[in-house]
Short mmCIF file of C-alpha atoms in Angstrom, two decimals:
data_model
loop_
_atom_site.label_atom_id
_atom_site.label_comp_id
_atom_site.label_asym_id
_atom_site.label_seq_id
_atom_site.Cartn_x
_atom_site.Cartn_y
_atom_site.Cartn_z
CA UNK A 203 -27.65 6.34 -18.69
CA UNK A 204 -24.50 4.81 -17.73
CA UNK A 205 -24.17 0.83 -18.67
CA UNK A 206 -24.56 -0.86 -16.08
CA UNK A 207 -28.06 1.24 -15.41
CA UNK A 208 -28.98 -0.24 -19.48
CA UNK A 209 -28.27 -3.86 -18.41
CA UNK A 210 -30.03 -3.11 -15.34
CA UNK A 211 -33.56 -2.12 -17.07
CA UNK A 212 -33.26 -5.00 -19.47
CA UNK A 213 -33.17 -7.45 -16.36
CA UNK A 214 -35.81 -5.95 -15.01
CA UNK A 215 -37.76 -6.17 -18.22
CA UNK A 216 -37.25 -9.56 -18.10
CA UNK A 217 -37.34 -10.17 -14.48
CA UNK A 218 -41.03 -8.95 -14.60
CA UNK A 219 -41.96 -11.18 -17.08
CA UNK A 220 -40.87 -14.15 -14.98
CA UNK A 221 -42.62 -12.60 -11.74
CA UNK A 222 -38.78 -12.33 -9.78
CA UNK A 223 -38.93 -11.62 -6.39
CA UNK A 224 -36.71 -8.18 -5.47
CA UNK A 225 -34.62 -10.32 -3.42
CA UNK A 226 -34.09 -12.38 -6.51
CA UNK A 227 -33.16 -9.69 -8.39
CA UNK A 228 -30.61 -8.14 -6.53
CA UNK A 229 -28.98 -11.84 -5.59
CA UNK A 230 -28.83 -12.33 -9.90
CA UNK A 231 -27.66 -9.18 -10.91
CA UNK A 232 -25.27 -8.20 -8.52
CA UNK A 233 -21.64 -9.29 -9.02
CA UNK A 234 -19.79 -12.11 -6.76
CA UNK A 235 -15.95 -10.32 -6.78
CA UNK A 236 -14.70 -7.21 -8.24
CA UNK A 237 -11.12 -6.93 -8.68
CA UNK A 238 -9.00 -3.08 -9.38
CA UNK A 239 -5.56 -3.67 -9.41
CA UNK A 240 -2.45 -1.03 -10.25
CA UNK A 241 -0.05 -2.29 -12.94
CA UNK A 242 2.97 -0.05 -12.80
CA UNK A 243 5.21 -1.14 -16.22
CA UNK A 244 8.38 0.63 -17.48
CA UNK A 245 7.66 2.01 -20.83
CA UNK A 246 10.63 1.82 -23.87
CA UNK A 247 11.23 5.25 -23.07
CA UNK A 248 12.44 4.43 -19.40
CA UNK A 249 9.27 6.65 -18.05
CA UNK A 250 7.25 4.13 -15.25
CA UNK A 251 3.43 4.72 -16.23
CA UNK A 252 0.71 3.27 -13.73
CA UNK A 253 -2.41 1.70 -15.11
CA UNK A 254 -5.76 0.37 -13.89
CA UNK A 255 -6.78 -2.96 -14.31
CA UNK A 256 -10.26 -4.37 -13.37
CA UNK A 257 -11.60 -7.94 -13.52
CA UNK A 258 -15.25 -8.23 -12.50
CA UNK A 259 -16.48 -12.07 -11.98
CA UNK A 260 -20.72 -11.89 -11.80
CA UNK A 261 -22.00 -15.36 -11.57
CA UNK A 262 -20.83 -18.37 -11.44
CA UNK A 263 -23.89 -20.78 -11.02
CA UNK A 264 -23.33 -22.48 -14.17
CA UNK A 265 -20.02 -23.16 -14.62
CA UNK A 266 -16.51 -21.26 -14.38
CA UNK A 267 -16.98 -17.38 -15.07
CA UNK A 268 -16.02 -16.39 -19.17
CA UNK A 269 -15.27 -13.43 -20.55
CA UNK A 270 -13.38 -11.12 -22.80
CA UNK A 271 -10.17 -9.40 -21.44
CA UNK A 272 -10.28 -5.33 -23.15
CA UNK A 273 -7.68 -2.89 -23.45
CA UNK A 274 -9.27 0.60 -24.58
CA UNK A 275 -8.53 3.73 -23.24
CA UNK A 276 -12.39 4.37 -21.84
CA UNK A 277 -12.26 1.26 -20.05
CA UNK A 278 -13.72 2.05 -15.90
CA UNK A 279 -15.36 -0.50 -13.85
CA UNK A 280 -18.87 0.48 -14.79
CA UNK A 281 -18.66 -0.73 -18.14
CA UNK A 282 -16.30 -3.94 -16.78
CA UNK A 283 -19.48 -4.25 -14.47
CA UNK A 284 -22.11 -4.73 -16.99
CA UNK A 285 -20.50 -6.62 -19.82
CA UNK A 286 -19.89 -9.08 -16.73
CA UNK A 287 -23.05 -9.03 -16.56
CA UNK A 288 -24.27 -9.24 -19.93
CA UNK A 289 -21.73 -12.47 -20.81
CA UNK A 290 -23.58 -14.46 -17.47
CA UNK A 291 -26.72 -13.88 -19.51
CA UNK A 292 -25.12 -14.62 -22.93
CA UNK A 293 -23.44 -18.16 -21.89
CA UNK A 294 -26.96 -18.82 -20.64
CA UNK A 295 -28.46 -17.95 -23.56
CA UNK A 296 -26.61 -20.59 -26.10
CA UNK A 297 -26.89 -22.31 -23.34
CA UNK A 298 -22.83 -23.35 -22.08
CA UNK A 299 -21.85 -24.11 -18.58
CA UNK A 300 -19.91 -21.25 -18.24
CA UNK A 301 -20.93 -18.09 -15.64
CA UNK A 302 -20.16 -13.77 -17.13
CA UNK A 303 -16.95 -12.32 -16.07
CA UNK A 304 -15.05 -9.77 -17.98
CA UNK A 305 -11.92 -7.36 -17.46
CA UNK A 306 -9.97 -4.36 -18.98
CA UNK A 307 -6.85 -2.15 -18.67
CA UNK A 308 -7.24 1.22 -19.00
CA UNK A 309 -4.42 1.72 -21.63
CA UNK A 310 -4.36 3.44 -25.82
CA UNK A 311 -3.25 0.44 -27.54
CA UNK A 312 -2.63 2.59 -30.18
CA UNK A 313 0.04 4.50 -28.18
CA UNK A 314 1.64 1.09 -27.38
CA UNK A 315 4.33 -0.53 -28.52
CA UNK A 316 4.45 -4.71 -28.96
CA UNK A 317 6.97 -4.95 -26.38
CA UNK A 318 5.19 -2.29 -23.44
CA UNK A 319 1.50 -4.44 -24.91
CA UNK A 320 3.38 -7.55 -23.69
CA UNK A 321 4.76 -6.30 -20.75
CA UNK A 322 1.81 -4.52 -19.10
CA UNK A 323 -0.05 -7.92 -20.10
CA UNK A 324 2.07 -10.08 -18.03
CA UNK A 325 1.67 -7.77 -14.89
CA UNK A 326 -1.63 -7.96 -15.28
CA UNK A 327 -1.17 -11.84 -14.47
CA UNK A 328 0.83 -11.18 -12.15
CA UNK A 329 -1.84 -9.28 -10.00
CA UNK A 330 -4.67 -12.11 -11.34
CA UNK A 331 -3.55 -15.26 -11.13
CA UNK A 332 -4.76 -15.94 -8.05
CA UNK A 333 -8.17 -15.39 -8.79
CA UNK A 334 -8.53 -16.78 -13.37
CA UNK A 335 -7.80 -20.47 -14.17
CA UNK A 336 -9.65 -23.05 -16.34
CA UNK A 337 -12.18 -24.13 -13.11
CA UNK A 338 -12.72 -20.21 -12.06
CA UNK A 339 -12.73 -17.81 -14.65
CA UNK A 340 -11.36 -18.08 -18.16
CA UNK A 341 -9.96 -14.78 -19.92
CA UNK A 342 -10.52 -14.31 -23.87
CA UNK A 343 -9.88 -11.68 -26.19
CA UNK A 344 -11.59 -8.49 -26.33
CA UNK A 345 -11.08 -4.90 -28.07
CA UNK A 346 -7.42 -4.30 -28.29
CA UNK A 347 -6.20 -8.06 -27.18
CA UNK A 348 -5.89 -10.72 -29.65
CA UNK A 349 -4.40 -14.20 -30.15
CA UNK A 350 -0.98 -13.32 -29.33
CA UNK A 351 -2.15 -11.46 -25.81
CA UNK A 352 -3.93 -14.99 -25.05
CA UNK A 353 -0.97 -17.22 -25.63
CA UNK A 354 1.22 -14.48 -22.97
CA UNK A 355 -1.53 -14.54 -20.49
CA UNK A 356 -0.94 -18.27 -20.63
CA UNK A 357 2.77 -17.92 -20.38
CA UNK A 358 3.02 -15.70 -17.54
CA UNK A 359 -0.03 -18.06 -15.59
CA UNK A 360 1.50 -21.06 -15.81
CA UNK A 361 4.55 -19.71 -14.41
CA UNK A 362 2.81 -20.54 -11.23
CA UNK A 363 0.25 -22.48 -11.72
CA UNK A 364 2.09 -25.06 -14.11
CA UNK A 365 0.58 -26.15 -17.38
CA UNK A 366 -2.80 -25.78 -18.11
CA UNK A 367 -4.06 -24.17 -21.97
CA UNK A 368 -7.61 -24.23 -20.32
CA UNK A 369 -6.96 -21.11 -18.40
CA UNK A 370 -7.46 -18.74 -21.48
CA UNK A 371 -9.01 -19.20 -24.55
CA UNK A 372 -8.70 -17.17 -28.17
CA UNK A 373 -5.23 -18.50 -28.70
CA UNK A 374 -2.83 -19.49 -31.69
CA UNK A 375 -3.60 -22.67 -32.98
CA UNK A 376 -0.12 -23.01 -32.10
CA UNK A 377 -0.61 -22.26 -28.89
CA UNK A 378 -3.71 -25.05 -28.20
CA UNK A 379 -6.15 -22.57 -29.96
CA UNK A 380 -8.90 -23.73 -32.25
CA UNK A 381 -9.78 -22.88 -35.60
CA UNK A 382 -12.54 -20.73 -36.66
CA UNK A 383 -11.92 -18.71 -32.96
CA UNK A 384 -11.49 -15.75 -35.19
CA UNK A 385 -14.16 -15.93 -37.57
CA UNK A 386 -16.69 -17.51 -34.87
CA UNK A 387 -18.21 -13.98 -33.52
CA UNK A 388 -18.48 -12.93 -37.37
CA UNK A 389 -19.64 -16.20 -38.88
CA UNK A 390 -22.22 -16.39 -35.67
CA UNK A 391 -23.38 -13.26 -36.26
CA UNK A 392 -23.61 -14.09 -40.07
CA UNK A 393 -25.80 -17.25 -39.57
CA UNK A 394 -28.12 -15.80 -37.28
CA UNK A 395 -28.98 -12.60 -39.38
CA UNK A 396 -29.81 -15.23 -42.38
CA UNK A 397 -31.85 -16.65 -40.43
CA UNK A 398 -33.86 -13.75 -39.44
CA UNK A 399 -34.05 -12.17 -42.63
CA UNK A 400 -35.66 -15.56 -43.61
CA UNK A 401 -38.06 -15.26 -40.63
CA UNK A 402 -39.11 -12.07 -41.90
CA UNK A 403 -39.60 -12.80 -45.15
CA UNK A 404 -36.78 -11.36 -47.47
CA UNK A 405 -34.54 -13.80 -49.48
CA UNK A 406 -30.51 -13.37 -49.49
CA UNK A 407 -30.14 -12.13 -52.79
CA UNK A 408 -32.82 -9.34 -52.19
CA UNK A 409 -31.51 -8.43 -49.05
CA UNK A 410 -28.91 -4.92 -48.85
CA UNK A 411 -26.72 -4.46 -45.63
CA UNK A 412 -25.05 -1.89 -44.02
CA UNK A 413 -22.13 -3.13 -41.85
CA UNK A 414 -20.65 -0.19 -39.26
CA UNK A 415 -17.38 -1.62 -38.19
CA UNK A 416 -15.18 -3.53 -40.12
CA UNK A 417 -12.53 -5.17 -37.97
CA UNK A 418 -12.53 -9.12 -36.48
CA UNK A 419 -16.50 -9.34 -36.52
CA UNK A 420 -17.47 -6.43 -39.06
CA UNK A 421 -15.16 -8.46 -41.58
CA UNK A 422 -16.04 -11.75 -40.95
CA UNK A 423 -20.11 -11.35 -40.45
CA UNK A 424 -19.49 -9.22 -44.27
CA UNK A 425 -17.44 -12.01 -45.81
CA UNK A 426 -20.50 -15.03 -44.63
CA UNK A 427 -23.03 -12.92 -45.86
CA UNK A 428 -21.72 -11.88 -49.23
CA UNK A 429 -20.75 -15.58 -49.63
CA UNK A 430 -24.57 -16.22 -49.33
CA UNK A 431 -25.76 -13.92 -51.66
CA UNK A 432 -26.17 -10.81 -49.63
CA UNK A 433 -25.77 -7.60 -51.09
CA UNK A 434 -23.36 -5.61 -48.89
CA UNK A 435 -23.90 -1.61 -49.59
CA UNK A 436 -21.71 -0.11 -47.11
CA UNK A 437 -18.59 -0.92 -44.99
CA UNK A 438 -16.90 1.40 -42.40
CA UNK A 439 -14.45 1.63 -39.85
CA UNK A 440 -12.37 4.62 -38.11
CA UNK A 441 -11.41 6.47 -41.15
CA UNK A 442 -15.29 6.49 -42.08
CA UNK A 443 -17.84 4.73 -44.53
CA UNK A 444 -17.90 3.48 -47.76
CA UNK A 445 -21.14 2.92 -49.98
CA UNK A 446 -21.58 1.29 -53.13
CA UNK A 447 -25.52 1.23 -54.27
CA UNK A 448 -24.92 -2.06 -56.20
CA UNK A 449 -22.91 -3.89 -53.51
CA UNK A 450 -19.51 -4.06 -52.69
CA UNK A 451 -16.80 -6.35 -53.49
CA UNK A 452 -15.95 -7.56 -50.05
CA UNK A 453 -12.72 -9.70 -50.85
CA UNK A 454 -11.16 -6.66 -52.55
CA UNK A 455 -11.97 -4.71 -49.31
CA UNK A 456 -11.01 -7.38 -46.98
CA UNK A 457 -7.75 -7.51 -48.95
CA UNK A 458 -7.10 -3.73 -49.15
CA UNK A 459 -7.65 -3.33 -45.14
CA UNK A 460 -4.79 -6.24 -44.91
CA UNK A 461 -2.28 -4.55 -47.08
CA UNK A 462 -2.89 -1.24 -45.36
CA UNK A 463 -2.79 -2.08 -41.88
CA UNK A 464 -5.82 -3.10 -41.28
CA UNK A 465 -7.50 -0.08 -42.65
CA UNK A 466 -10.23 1.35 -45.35
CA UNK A 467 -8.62 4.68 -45.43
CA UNK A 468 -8.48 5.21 -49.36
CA UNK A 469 -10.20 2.34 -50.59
CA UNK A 470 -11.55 3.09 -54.06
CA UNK A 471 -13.77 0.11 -54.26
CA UNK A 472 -16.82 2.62 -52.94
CA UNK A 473 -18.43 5.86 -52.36
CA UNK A 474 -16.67 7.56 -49.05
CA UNK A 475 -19.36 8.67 -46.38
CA UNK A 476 -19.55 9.32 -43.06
CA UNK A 477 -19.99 6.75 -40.16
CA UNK A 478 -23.15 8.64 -39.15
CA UNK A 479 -24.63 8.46 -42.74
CA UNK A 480 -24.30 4.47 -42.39
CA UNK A 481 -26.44 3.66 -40.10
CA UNK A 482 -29.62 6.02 -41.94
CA UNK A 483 -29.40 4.19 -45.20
CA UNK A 484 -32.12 2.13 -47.01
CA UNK A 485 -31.44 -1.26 -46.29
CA UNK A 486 -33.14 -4.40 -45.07
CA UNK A 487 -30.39 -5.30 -42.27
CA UNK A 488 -28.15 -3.04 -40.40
CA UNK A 489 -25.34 -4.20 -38.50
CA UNK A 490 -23.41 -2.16 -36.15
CA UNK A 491 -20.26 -3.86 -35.23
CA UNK A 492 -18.01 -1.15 -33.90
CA UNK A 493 -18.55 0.36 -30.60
CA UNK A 494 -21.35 0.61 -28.37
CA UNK A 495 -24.20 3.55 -28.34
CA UNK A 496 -24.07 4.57 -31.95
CA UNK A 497 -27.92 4.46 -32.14
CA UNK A 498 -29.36 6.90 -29.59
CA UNK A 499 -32.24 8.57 -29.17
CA UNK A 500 -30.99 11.77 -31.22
CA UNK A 501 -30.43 9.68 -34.78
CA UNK A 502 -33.49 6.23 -33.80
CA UNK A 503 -35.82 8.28 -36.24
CA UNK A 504 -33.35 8.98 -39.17
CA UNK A 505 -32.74 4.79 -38.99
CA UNK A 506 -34.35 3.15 -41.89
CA UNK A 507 -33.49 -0.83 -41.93
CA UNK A 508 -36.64 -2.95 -40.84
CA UNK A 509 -33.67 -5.00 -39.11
CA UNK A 510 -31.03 -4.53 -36.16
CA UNK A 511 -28.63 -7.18 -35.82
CA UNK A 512 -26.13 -6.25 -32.51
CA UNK A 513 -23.05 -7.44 -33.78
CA UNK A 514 -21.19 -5.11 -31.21
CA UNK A 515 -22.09 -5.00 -27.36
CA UNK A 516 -24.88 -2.28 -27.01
CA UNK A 517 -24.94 -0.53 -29.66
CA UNK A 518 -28.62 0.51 -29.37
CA UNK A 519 -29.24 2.40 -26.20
CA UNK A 520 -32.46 1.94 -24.15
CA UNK A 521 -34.04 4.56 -25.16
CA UNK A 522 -33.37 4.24 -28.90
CA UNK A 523 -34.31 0.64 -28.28
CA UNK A 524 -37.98 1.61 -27.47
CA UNK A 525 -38.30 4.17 -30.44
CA UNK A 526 -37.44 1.49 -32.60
CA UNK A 527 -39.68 -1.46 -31.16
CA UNK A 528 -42.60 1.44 -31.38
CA UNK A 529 -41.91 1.75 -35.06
CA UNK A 530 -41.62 -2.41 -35.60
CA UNK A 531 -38.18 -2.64 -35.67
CA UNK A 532 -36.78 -5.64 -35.35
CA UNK A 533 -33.69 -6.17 -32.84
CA UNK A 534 -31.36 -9.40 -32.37
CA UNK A 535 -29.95 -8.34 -29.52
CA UNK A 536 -25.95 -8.62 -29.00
CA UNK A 537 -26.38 -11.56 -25.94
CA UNK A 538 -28.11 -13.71 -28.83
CA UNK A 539 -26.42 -12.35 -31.79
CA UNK A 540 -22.78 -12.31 -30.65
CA UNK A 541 -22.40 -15.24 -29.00
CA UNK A 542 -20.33 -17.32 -31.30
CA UNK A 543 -17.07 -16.42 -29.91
CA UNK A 544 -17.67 -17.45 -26.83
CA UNK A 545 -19.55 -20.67 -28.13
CA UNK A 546 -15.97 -21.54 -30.01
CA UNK A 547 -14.17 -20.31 -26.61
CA UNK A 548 -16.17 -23.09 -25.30
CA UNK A 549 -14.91 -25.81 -27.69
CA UNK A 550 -11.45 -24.70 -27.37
CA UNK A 551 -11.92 -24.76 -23.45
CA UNK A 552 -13.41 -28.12 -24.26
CA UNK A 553 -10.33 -29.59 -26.52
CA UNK A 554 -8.26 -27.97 -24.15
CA UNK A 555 -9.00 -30.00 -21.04
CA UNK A 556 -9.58 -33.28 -23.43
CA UNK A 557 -6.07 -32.74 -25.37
CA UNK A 558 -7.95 -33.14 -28.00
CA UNK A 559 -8.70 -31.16 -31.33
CA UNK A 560 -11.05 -30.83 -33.81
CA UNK A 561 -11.31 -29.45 -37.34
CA UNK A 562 -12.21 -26.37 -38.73
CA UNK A 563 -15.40 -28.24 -40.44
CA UNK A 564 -16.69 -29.61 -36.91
CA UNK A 565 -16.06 -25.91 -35.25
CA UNK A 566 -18.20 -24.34 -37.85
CA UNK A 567 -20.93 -27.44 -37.77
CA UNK A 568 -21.08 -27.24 -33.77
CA UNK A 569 -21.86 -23.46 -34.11
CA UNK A 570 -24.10 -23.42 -36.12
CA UNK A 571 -26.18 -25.99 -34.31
CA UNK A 572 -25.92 -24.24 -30.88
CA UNK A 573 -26.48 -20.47 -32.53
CA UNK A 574 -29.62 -22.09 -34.11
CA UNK A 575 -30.77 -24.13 -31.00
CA UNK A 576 -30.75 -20.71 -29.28
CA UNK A 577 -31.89 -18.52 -32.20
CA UNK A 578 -35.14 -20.79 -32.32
CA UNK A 579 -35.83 -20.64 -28.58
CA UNK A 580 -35.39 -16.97 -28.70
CA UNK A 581 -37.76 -16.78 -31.40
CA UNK A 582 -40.82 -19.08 -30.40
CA UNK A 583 -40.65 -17.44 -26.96
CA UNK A 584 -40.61 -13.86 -28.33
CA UNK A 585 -43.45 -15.11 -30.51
CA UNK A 586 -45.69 -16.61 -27.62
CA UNK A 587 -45.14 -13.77 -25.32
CA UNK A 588 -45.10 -10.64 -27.91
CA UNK A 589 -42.40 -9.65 -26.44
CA UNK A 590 -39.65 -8.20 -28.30
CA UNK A 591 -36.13 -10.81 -29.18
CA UNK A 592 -34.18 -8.70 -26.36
CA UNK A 593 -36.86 -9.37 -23.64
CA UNK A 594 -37.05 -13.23 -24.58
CA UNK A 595 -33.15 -13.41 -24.66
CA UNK A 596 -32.88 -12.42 -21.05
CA UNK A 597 -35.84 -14.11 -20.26
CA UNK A 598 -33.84 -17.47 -21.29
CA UNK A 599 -30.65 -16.22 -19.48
CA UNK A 600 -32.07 -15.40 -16.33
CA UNK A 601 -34.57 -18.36 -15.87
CA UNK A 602 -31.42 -20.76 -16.87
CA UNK A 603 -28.90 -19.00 -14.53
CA UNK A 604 -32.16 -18.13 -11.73
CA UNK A 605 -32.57 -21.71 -11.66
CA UNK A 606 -29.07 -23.05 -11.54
CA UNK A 607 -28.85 -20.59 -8.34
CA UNK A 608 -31.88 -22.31 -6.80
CA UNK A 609 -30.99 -26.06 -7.58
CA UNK A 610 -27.55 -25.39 -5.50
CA UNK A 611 -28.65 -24.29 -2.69
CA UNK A 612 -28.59 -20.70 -1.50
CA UNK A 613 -26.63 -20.29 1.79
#
């Protein structure tokens, strides 16, 4: 099943709980502009190398379009397409004025150097501009961008638009960022899964975690959780897992992955497994934060944690999804459980058109009232439907969004 075709059968999910009309269906889920463009960049080695860029802007009925700029090798437009998709319904959800958008370069980071990063970002302004600013559709980071890819897509737009921060968010603080933007996907995706674990019964201290993934979010949602007691088991990322049965020490690992460029590979701290292994252990909460589709159909049985918490951006496909919910599994889905970053994007967004900045304190305090606020919504309307957390998510998103649509008139 390719992405967009998950998304898809979530809507409809959804969409039959609220008794949508076909011709509503196709009007909400179908995108407003999709954008390919060719960026042809000179590479160190003199060679010219054409790339594919794609920006797809979904909906807009709320507010300007938000979403996450990725660079990733794998990158086509049907997985642009549907995390368009799935950030209209995830704004909605925490309930921001902001619409889905989302783009990507096809492009190996890995292969890059800072200079060719840099200068295939700028082109890729150069072929946008027209079409992102802070009233339209506001870029962020994604896999393979970071801060410093934020503050050149800035750059390179005001060149000819003149100053405005607004247009991008998930800058340096020096650059009009905020702080906490790094943290706030991890720290969101901390606060929720305490509160969960609480909803089901289990207390912190008694509670063992897996994390798959340990980069910006993996790191983050494992240094909030072992701050509250949490006993985290196992860590992974790209050079494979690492369990320790008692729990382990996540500063030490946080600060071994800095010193080694940003990597686990020979950590001592904890037994080395595979990535696979991870996600079958005995735990109460398991959190994939890496890529998408680790839990599939062929491995749903072998999982063993009463609890799902998306971190990533599907990383339980459909079909996994229903083995799962058969067995009682319980699933925060990613548009609920990852949607701190872009509730700090917001704030920054917000500071940026005020001039105006707040403290670290207030960014973690406004989060954590707008995760809740949508955590409990999610939650009571799961509860009086028996539907599962997914279903209820989109149910919020769409009805928000479905409504916003309506109220403006349709012409």
């Amino acid at each position: 099943m390719k992405s967009f075709e998950a998304v898809e059968l979530y809507f409809n999910r959804a969409a039959d709980q609220l008794e949508l009309t076909d011709n509503m269906r196709k009007l909400l889920l179908t995108a407003k502009r999709e954008v390919q463009v060719q960026i042809a960049v000179e590479m160190d080695n003199g060679e010219l190398q054409t790339l594919i860029g794609y920006r797809v802007q979904h909906d807009n009925a709320r507010g300007p379009m938000k979403g996450g700029l990725r660079f990733h090798h794998e990158v086509d437009l049907d997985e642009v397409r549907s995390l368009a998709s799935l950030m209209t319904w995830k704004t909605a959800v925490v309930n921001i004025p902001y619409g889905g958008a989302k783009g990507g370069v096809a492009v190996d980071v890995r292969k890059l150097s800072e200079r060719e990063l840099e200068r295939i970002t700028r082109k890729f302004v150069d072929e946008l501009h027209d079409v992102i600013g802070p009233d339209t559709d506001i870029p962020a980071p994604d896999m393979g961008t970071n801060a410093e890819v934020m503050a050149w897509i800035m750059n390179q737009h005001n060149k000819y638009h003149g100053f405005n921060p607004g247009v991008v968010t998930g800058k340096p603080v020096e650059h009009y960022g905020i702080p906490g933007r790094e943290e706030a996907t991890g720290r969101g995706v901390g606060i929720l899964s305490l509160k969960t674990v609480g909803r089901l019964g289990h207390r912190p201290q008694n509670t063992r975690v897996a994390i798959q993934g340990f980069g910006n979010v993996g790191s983050h949602a494992a240094t909030f959780l072992h701050a509250a007691d949490c006993k985290i088991v196992a860590i992974s990322d790209v050079s494979g897992g690492y369990y320790k049965e008692d729990g382990i020490n996540i500063p030490e690992a946080i600060r071994y992955a800095n010193e080694h460029r940003h990597s686990l590979e020979g950590f001592s701290g904890a037994e080395k497994i595979s990535n696979d292994s991870l996600l079958e252990l005995d735990v109460e909460l398991l959190i994939p934060a890496a890529l998408g589709g680790v839990i599939t159909a062929e491995n749903a049985a072998q999982i063993r944690a009463p609890l799902i918490v998306e971190a990533a951006n599907a990383p339980v496909r459909p079909d996994a999804d229903e083995m799962l919910a058969e067995r009682g599994v319980t699933i925060l889905p990613d548009i609920l459980a990852n949607a701190g970053g872009v509730t700090v994007s917001y704030f920054e967004w917000v500071q940026n058109r005020q001039y105006y900045s707040w403290g670290l304190d207030r960014v973690r305090q406004e989060l954590e009232r707008v995760m809740t606020c949508a955590f409990e919504e999610t939650w009571e309307l799961a509860r009086e439907r028996d539907i599962s957390l997914r279903t209820a998510a989109f149910m919020l998103g769409i009805s928000r969004v479905g409504r916003a649509t309506v109220l403006a008139g349709i012409t």
